[in-house]
Coordinates of C-alpha atoms and ligand atoms in Angstrom, one line a residue:
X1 CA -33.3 11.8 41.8
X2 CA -30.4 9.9 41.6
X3 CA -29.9 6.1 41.8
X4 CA -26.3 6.4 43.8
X5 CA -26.4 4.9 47.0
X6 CA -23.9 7.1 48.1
X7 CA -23.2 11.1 46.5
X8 CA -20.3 13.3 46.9
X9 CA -21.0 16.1 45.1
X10 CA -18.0 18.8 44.4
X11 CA -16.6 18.3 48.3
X12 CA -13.9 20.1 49.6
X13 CA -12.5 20.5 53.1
X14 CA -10.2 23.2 53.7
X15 CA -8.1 23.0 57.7
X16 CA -7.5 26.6 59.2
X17 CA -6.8 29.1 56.3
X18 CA -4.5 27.2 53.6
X19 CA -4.7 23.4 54.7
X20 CA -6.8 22.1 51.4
X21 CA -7.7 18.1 52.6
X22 CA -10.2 18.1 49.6
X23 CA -10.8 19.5 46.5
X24 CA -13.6 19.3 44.3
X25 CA -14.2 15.4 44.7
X26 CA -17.1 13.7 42.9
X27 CA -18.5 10.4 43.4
X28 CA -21.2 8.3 42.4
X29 CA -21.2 4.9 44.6
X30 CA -24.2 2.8 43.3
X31 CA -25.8 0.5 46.1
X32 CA -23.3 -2.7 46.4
X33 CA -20.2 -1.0 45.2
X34 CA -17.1 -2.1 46.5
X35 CA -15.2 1.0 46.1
X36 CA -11.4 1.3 47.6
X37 CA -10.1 5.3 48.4
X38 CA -6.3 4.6 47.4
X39 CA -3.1 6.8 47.9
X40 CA -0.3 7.5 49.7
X41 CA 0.0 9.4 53.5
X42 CA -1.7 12.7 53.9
X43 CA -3.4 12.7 50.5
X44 CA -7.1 13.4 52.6
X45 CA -8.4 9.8 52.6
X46 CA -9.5 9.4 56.3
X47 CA -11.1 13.3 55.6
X48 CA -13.3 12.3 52.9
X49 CA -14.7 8.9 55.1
X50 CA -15.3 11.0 58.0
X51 CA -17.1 13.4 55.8
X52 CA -19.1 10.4 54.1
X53 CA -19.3 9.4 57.8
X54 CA -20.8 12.6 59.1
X55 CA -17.6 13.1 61.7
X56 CA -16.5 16.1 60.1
X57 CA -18.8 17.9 57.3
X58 CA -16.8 19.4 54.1
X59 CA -16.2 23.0 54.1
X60 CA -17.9 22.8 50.5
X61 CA -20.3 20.5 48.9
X62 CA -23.0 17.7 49.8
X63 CA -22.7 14.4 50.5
X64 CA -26.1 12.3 50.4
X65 CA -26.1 8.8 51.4
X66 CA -29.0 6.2 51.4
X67 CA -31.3 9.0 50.0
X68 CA -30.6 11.3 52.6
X69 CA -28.1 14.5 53.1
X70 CA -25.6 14.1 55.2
X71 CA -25.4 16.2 58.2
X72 CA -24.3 13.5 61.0
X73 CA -23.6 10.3 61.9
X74 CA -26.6 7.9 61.1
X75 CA -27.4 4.2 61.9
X76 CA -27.7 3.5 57.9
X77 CA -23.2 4.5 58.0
X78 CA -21.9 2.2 60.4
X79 CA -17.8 3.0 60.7
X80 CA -14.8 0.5 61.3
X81 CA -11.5 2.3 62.7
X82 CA -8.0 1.2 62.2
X83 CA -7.8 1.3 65.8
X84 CA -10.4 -1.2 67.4
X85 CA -12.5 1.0 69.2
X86 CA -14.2 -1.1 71.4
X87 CA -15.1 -0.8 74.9
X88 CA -12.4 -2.6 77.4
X89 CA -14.4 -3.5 80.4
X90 CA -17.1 -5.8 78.0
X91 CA -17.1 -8.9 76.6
X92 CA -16.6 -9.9 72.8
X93 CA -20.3 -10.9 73.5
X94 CA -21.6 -7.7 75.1
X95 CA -19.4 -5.2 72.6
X96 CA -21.3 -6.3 69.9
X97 CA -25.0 -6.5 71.8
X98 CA -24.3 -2.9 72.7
X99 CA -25.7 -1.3 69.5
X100 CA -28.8 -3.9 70.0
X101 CA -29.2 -2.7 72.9
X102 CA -29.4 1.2 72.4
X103 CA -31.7 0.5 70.1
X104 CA -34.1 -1.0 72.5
X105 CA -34.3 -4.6 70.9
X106 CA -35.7 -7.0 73.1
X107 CA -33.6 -9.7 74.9
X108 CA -34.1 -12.5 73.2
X109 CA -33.6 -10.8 69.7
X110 CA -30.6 -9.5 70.5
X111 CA -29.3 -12.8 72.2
X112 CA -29.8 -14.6 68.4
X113 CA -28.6 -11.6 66.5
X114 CA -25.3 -12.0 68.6
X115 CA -24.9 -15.8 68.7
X116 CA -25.2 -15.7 64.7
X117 CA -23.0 -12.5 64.1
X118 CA -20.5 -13.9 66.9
X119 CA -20.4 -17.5 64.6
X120 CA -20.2 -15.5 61.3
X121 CA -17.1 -14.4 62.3
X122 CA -15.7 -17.3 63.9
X123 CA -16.0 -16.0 67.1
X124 CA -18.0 -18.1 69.3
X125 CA -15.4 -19.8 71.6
X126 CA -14.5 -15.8 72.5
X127 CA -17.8 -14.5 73.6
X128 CA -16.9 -14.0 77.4
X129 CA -13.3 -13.1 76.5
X130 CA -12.4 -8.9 77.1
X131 CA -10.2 -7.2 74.6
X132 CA -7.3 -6.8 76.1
X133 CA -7.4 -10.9 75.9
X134 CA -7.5 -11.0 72.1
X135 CA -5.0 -10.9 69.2
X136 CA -5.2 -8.1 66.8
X137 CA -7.3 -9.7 64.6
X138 CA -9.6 -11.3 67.1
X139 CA -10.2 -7.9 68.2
X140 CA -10.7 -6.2 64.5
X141 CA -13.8 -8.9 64.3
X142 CA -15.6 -8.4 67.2
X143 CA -15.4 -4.4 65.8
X144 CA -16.4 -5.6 62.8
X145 CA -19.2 -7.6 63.9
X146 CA -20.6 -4.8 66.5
X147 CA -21.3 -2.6 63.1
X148 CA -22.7 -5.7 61.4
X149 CA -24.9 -5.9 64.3
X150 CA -26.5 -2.4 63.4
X151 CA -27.2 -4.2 60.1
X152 CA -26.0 -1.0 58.3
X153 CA -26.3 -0.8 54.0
X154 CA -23.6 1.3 54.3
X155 CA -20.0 0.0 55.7
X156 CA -16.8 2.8 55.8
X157 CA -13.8 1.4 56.8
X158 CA -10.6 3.4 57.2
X159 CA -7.3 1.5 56.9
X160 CA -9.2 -1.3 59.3
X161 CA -6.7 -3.9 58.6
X162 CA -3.8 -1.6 58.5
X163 CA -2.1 -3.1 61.9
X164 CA -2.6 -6.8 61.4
X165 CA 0.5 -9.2 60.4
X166 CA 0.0 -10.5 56.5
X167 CA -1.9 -14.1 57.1
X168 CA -4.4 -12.5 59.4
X169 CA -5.4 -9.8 56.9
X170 CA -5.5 -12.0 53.9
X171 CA -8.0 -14.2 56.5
X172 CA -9.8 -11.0 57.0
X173 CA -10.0 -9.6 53.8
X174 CA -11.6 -12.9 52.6
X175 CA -14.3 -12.8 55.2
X176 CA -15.1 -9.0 54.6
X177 CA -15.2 -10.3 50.6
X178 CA -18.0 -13.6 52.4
X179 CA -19.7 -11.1 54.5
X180 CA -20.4 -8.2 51.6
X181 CA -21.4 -10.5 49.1
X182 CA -23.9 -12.0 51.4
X183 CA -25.7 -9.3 52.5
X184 CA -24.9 -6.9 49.6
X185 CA -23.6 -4.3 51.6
X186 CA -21.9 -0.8 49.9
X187 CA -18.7 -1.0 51.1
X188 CA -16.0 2.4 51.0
X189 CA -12.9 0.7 52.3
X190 CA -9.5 3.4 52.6
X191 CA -5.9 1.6 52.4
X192 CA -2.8 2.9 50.8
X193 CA -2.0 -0.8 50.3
X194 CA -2.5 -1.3 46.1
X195 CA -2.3 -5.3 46.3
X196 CA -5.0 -4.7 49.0
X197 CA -7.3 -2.4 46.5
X198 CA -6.8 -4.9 44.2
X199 CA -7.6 -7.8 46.3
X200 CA -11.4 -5.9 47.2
X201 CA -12.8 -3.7 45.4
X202 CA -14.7 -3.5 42.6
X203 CA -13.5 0.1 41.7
X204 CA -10.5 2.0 43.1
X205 CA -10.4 5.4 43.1
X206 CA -6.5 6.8 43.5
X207 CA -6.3 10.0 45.1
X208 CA -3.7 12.9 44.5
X209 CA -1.9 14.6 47.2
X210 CA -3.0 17.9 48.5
X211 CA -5.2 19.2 47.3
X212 CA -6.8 15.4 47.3
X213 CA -8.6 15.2 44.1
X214 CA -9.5 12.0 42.3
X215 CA -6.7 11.2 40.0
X216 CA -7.8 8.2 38.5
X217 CA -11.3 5.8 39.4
X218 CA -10.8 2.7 37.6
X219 CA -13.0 -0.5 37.9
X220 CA -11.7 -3.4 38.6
X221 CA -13.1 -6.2 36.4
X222 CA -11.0 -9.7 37.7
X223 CA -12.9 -13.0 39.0
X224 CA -13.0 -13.6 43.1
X225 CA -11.2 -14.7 44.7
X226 CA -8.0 -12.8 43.3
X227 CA -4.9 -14.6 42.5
X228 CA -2.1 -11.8 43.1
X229 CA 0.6 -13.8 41.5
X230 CA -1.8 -13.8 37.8
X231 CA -0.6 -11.1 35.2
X232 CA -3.9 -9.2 35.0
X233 CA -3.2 -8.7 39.0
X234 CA 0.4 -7.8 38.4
X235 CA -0.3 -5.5 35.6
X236 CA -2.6 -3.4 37.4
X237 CA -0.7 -3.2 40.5
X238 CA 2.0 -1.6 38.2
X239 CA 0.0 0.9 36.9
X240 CA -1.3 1.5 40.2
X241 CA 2.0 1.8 41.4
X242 CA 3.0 4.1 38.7
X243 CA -0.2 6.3 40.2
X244 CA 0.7 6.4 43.7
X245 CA 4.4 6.9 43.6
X246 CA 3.8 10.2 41.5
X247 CA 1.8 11.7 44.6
X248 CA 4.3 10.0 46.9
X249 CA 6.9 12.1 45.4
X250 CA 4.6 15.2 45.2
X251 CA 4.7 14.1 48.8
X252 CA 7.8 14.2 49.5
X253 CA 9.1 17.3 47.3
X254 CA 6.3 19.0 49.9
X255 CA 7.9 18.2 52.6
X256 CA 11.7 19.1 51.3
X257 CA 10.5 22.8 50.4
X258 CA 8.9 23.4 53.8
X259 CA 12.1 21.9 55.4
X260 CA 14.0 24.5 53.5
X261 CA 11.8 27.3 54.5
X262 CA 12.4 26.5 58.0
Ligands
ADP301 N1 -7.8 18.1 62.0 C1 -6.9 18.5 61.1 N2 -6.4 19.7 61.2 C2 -5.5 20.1 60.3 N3 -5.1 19.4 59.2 C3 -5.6 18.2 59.1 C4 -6.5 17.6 60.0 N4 -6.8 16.4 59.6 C5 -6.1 16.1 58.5 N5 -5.4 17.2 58.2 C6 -4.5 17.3 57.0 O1 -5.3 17.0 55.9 C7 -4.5 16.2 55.0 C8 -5.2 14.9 54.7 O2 -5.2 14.1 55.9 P1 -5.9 12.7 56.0 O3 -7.2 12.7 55.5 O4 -5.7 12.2 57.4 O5 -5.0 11.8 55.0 P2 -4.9 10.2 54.8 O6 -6.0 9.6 55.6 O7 -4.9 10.0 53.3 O8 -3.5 9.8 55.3 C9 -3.1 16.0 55.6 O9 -2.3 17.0 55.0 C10 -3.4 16.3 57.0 O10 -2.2 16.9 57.6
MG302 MG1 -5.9 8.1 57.1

C-alpha cells in the first residue's frame, strides 16, 4: 500500500474518437499537499479534477483517493467551482447547513458547526443574506465554507478564484492558506494564474497542451506568506513563464492549422 493520500496512476481521458484530454498522468499527492495543476486554456486541467473528483472517470487508469478507488463522487472529495454553485432561494446560513443536514446531524450540531464555519470566514453579519445579495467574493466563501462544512481531508478547487477582482483574491487566497494549515487539509487547487501557483502551493505541477501530460512538477520551497516582489518569487515565475508560454503557443499553432483546414 501506498502512503499517497491521493493516486493517479497512468490516467488518460480520451473525448469521442481523437479528443486526448489526458495522457498518461501520474501523481503521488501525500496527505497535506498543497499541489497547484498549472497551464494555459484547454491543456485538460478541469478534466483531471473532475476525474480526481469522480464527475467524469478517465477512459484509462485509476485514481485512489483517501485509501479508496475512485468510482464517484464521495463525502471525503468535497469540490469548489469557479462558478459559485450555491442554491439561490437560501440563506448564506442555510447554504452551508445543507450538507449538515443531508447527513442527518442533529439540530443543535449543525447550528454550532455553522456559527463557527460562518465566523471562520468572516461571514457572520451575512447569515440571513441570499446570494444574489452578495459580492463575488462574499459568495465564493459561503461556497467555500458549505464544503468546509462536510469537513472533507480532501479539497479540489478548479479556478475558484478565477472571477474575483485582484484585492479580493489576494484576501482569499490568504484565508484558503489560514484555513488549510489549520486543519491540514490536502488541497488540489487548478489556476492558469503562475503568481497564483506561486502564492499556494507547495508543488506545482505544469501541464502540456493536448495531450495534457505533466511537463514539469516542481516543489516550491519559499517561507509563508509569499512576498511576490522577492527574487526567489520573480525567478520562479520566469521559469514558470517560460513553461507555460511554450504550451500557449503549442496552443495557438493548434488552433492556426485547424483554421487552415477549414
Ligand atoms: N465534454 C467534453 N467533450 C469534448 N471535449 C472536451 C470536453 N471537456 C473538455 N474537452 C476538451 O478537453 C481538453 C481539456 O479541457 P479542460 O480540461 O476543460 O481544460 P482546462 O481546464 O485546462 O482549460 C480541451 O481541448 C477541451 O476542448
Ligand atoms: Mg478548466
Amino acid at each position: 500500500m501506498s502512503a499517497a493520500h491521493i493516486e493517479v496512476r497512468g490516467v488518460s481521458k480520451v473525448f469521442g474518437t481523437s479528443v486526448v484530454a489526458l495522457q498518461d498522468i501520474n501523481l503521488e499527492i501525500p496527505r497535506g499537499q498543497f499541489v497547484c495543476l498549472l497551464g494555459p486554456s484547454g491543456c485538460g486541467k478541469s478534466t483531471l479534477l473532475n476525474a480526481i473528483a469522480g464527475f467524469s472517470p478517465p477512459t484509462g487508469g485509476s485514481i485512489v483517493a483517501d485509501g479508496k478507488p475512485v468510482t464517484a463522487p464521495g463525502p471525503e472529495r468535497g469540490m469548489v467551482f469557479q462558478e459559485y454553485a450555491l442554491f439561490p432561494w437560501m440563506t448564506v446560513a442555510d447554504n452551508v447547513a445543507f450538507g449538515l443536514e443531508i447527513k442527518g446531524l442533529p439540530k443543535e450540531q449543525i447550528a454550532a458547526t455553522v456559527d463557527q464555519l460562518l465566523k471562520t470566514l468572516s461571514l457572520q453579519d451575512f447569515r440571513q443574506r441570499f446570494p444574489k445579495d452578495l459580492s463575488g467574493g462574499m459568495r465564493q466563501r459561503v461556497a467555500i465554507a458549505r464544503v468546509l462544512a462536510l469537513d472533507s481531508p480532501i479539497m479540489l478547487m478548479d479556478e475558484p478564484f478565477g472571477a474575483l477582482d485582484a484585492l479580493t483574491r489576494r484576501d482569499l487566497q490568504d484565508e484558503l492558506l489560514r484555513i488549510w494549515d489549520e486543519q491540514k487539509k490536502t488541497i488540489i487547487f487548478v489556476t492558469h494564474s503562475i503568481e497564483e501557483a506561486i502564492y499556494l502551493a507547495d508543488r506545482i505541477v505544469v501541464m502540456t497542451y493536448r495531450p495534457g501530460t505533466v511537463k514539469r512538477d516542481i516543489l516550491v520551497d519559499l517561507p509563508r506568506l509569499r512576498d511576490p516582489s522577492s527574487p526567489e518569487f520573480n525567478a520562479l515565475k520566469r521559469e514558470l513563464g517560460q513553461l507555460v508560454m511554450e504550451e500557449q503557443q503549442r496552443h495557438h499553432h493548434d488552433e492556426l492549422r485547424a483554421a487552415a483546414v477549414d
